[in-house]
């Protein structure tokens, strides 16, 4: 029985990332109050500091006009890593807690070195089994939400995923791949898989606060969804109404974000 503490830790990670993105976004404002050294009262101006300050201010100005893509590209990769670690850790924890009962066809068909397995400590056995499961069922070849639902299905924790959430998580998975593996430039796979983004081959990906927030709220919804599924399966229904309320609030917020053009102005208000 996986505890509420496990889910809360990932919800905290999501909230921390959201807070960090806002601090970093608005933190650029302080640059406009920095005086370039040559303008200050100094008999010995530092030429390096003068030039470096100009470069930073220029970079910040360009980023602000474009919606801070450098920031939001980076934090979107972090968002995906939180989601991926959450589902993987949940699965591993479930295996650990139910290790003695793993005798169904899903697990008996897994193939690996028995000798290595026998002499491993329990914690390593679980992680070794997890790696073999991902290979056997080709989990890492699945796209978007299917990567996680395919894994959860093996322990009967799969379920319905809201279409909006599924689309945003799918989109994030594709964008994350080109940020990490293509230096942030669109390739044919991203163009074909996400035609609604209207990208061209080689175009630089430039996420903004609105896109990132939609991704993060979709991840938040999915964490709550798995929280809900597991507590239902373990006959802990005390959070059911509250979790449904939180999930509905996330969907409502995502839809409202779709009507906006500039998240920064909303935050400032």
XYZ file of C-alpha atoms in Angstrom:
269
model
C 0.000 0.000 0.000
C 1.747 3.113 -1.238
C 1.436 6.041 1.150
C 0.089 9.530 0.611
C 3.584 10.823 1.397
C 4.909 9.377 -1.865
C 2.348 11.269 -3.944
C 2.767 14.443 -1.913
C 6.505 14.474 -2.578
C 5.921 14.629 -6.330
C 3.186 17.220 -5.990
C 5.697 19.308 -4.052
C 8.256 18.876 -6.864
C 5.696 20.143 -9.376
C 4.836 23.145 -7.220
C 8.526 23.919 -6.662
C 9.212 23.843 -10.396
C 6.288 26.169 -11.031
C 7.583 28.569 -8.373
C 11.109 28.420 -9.773
C 9.908 29.238 -13.284
C 8.111 32.322 -11.980
C 11.108 33.465 -9.927
C 13.396 33.046 -12.933
C 10.918 34.757 -15.261
C 10.379 37.829 -13.103
C 13.961 37.809 -11.881
C 15.043 39.338 -15.169
C 13.289 42.554 -14.117
C 16.105 43.397 -11.749
C 18.469 43.714 -14.715
C 16.749 46.869 -15.849
C 17.732 48.509 -12.563
C 21.417 47.690 -12.925
C 23.520 50.644 -13.966
C 26.266 49.939 -16.461
C 29.607 50.604 -14.797
C 30.628 53.372 -17.170
C 27.495 55.320 -16.167
C 28.221 54.952 -12.474
C 30.462 57.189 -10.447
C 33.757 55.389 -10.931
C 37.181 56.671 -11.848
C 38.294 53.204 -12.982
C 35.506 51.492 -14.965
C 35.886 47.740 -15.502
C 35.606 47.176 -19.245
C 34.822 43.479 -18.839
C 31.953 44.202 -16.434
C 30.616 46.906 -18.733
C 30.546 44.592 -21.740
C 29.204 41.623 -19.780
C 26.384 43.703 -18.280
C 25.417 44.920 -21.749
C 25.370 41.341 -23.054
C 23.189 40.114 -20.188
C 20.761 42.998 -20.536
C 20.530 42.439 -24.274
C 19.941 38.706 -23.780
C 17.229 39.366 -21.186
C 15.538 41.923 -23.429
C 15.408 39.498 -26.363
C 14.188 36.665 -24.160
C 11.431 38.807 -22.676
C 10.160 39.781 -26.121
C 10.029 36.106 -27.132
C 8.423 34.869 -23.892
C 11.610 33.536 -22.260
C 12.012 30.423 -24.440
C 15.433 29.543 -23.009
C 13.937 29.295 -19.528
C 10.794 27.433 -20.504
C 12.616 24.964 -22.740
C 14.804 24.024 -19.773
C 12.041 23.749 -17.163
C 9.874 21.724 -19.565
C 12.612 19.091 -19.720
C 12.631 19.077 -15.922
C 8.834 18.702 -15.912
C 9.077 15.601 -18.091
C 11.745 14.122 -15.822
C 9.432 14.574 -12.817
C 6.609 12.753 -14.611
C 8.851 9.941 -15.797
C 10.448 9.447 -12.376
C 7.034 9.544 -10.691
C 5.576 6.670 -12.707
C 8.802 4.639 -12.623
C 9.151 5.089 -8.850
C 5.497 4.196 -8.323
C 5.931 1.007 -10.346
C 9.131 0.021 -8.519
C 7.542 0.717 -5.142
C 4.529 -1.373 -6.110
C 6.792 -4.258 -7.159
C 8.691 -4.002 -3.884
C 5.533 -4.122 -1.796
C 4.026 -6.998 -3.793
C 7.176 -8.929 -4.594
C 6.009 -12.239 -3.136
C 2.851 -12.224 -5.258
C 4.384 -11.619 -8.688
C 3.425 -14.967 -10.162
C 1.088 -14.040 -13.005
C 1.856 -14.301 -16.709
C 3.022 -10.690 -16.862
C 6.070 -11.467 -14.761
C 6.732 -15.177 -15.293
C 7.579 -14.576 -18.976
C 10.381 -12.114 -18.074
C 13.805 -13.468 -18.986
C 17.113 -12.587 -17.333
C 20.119 -13.979 -15.501
C 18.815 -16.109 -12.616
C 22.223 -16.333 -10.965
C 22.667 -12.565 -10.914
C 19.128 -12.132 -9.653
C 19.424 -14.613 -6.758
C 22.496 -12.965 -5.274
C 21.182 -9.408 -5.452
C 19.746 -7.603 -2.423
C 15.952 -7.196 -2.593
C 16.115 -3.543 -3.655
C 18.397 -4.402 -6.585
C 16.210 -7.382 -7.533
C 13.235 -5.078 -7.896
C 15.112 -2.573 -10.069
C 16.609 -5.395 -12.149
C 13.129 -6.834 -12.706
C 11.828 -3.383 -13.608
C 14.503 -2.949 -16.284
C 13.683 -6.391 -17.734
C 9.968 -5.567 -17.789
C 10.587 -2.356 -19.744
C 12.659 -4.289 -22.263
C 10.195 -7.169 -22.599
C 7.201 -4.904 -23.152
C 9.096 -2.241 -25.148
C 7.865 0.449 -22.772
C 10.408 3.043 -23.858
C 9.261 2.817 -27.488
C 5.739 3.960 -26.604
C 4.850 7.619 -27.109
C 3.417 10.151 -24.698
C 0.965 8.912 -22.108
C 1.068 5.400 -23.604
C 4.557 4.967 -22.172
C 3.107 5.288 -18.667
C -0.247 3.607 -19.213
C 1.481 0.641 -20.843
C 3.585 0.197 -17.734
C 0.729 0.719 -15.295
C -1.436 -1.784 -17.153
C 0.986 -4.526 -16.074
C 0.010 -3.916 -12.436
C -3.634 -3.144 -13.189
C -3.318 0.568 -12.506
C -4.113 1.836 -15.987
C -7.249 3.821 -16.702
C -8.906 6.607 -18.641
C -6.847 9.740 -19.245
C -8.468 13.072 -20.051
C -7.987 13.898 -23.749
C -6.561 17.357 -23.029
C -4.045 15.937 -20.564
C -3.067 13.129 -22.941
C -2.472 15.586 -25.775
C -0.328 17.936 -23.695
C 1.763 15.100 -22.271
C 2.213 13.656 -25.748
C 3.261 17.066 -27.076
C 5.670 17.576 -24.194
C 7.274 14.172 -24.799
C 7.921 15.061 -28.432
C 9.243 18.543 -27.672
C 11.415 17.245 -24.866
C 13.077 14.833 -27.292
C 14.142 17.549 -29.724
C 15.296 19.855 -26.926
C 17.492 17.100 -25.496
C 18.598 15.316 -28.663
C 18.315 17.944 -31.435
C 19.529 21.026 -29.590
C 15.977 22.338 -29.571
C 15.436 22.283 -33.338
C 12.343 20.657 -34.835
C 12.870 17.482 -36.836
C 10.565 15.572 -39.160
C 9.377 13.290 -36.364
C 8.162 16.209 -34.259
C 6.588 17.855 -37.308
C 4.743 14.656 -38.235
C 3.699 13.774 -34.669
C 2.553 17.284 -33.701
C 1.306 18.943 -36.918
C -0.823 21.419 -34.925
C 2.397 23.175 -33.819
C 2.985 24.280 -37.425
C 6.745 23.835 -37.222
C 9.236 23.569 -40.057
C 12.327 21.361 -40.183
C 15.189 22.954 -38.257
C 13.012 25.596 -36.622
C 14.091 26.504 -33.096
C 11.644 25.421 -30.401
C 10.580 28.404 -28.332
C 8.298 27.482 -25.470
C 6.697 30.190 -23.368
C 5.037 30.396 -19.977
C 1.628 29.427 -21.300
C 2.840 26.237 -22.962
C 4.940 25.247 -19.961
C 2.087 25.864 -17.516
C -0.291 23.730 -19.586
C 2.265 20.926 -19.567
C 2.852 21.220 -15.822
C -0.850 21.262 -14.975
C -1.352 18.181 -17.158
C 1.389 16.402 -15.227
C -0.213 17.515 -11.974
C -3.541 16.057 -13.156
C -1.870 12.749 -13.980
C -0.192 12.503 -10.564
C -3.582 13.096 -8.955
C -5.153 10.519 -11.269
C -2.716 7.791 -10.269
C -3.137 8.836 -6.638
C -6.891 8.346 -7.105
C -6.542 4.990 -8.870
C -4.259 3.509 -6.246
C -6.307 4.672 -3.288
C -9.453 3.236 -4.871
C -7.737 -0.106 -5.400
C -6.551 -0.177 -1.815
C -9.980 0.759 -0.399
C -8.968 4.219 0.780
C -11.796 6.405 -0.437
C -11.445 9.305 2.010
C -9.673 11.414 -0.615
C -11.929 10.533 -3.536
C -14.068 13.685 -3.640
C -11.122 15.973 -2.973
C -8.986 14.365 -5.672
C -11.819 14.631 -8.195
C -12.213 18.282 -7.288
C -8.485 18.935 -7.777
C -8.455 17.120 -11.119
C -11.448 19.105 -12.351
C -9.742 22.335 -11.291
C -6.656 21.430 -13.316
C -8.699 20.757 -16.443
C -10.618 23.990 -15.991
C -7.369 25.919 -15.583
C -5.784 24.291 -18.657
C -8.800 25.258 -20.759
C -8.653 28.833 -19.499
C -4.938 29.016 -20.325
C -5.790 28.076 -23.892
C -7.661 31.390 -24.226
C -4.729 33.524 -23.067
C -1.882 35.054 -25.028
C 0.462 36.292 -22.310
C 0.746 34.485 -18.976
C 3.195 37.040 -17.599
C 0.610 39.819 -17.657
C -1.845 37.600 -15.789
C 0.779 36.783 -13.133
C 1.622 40.465 -12.717
C -2.008 41.148 -11.873
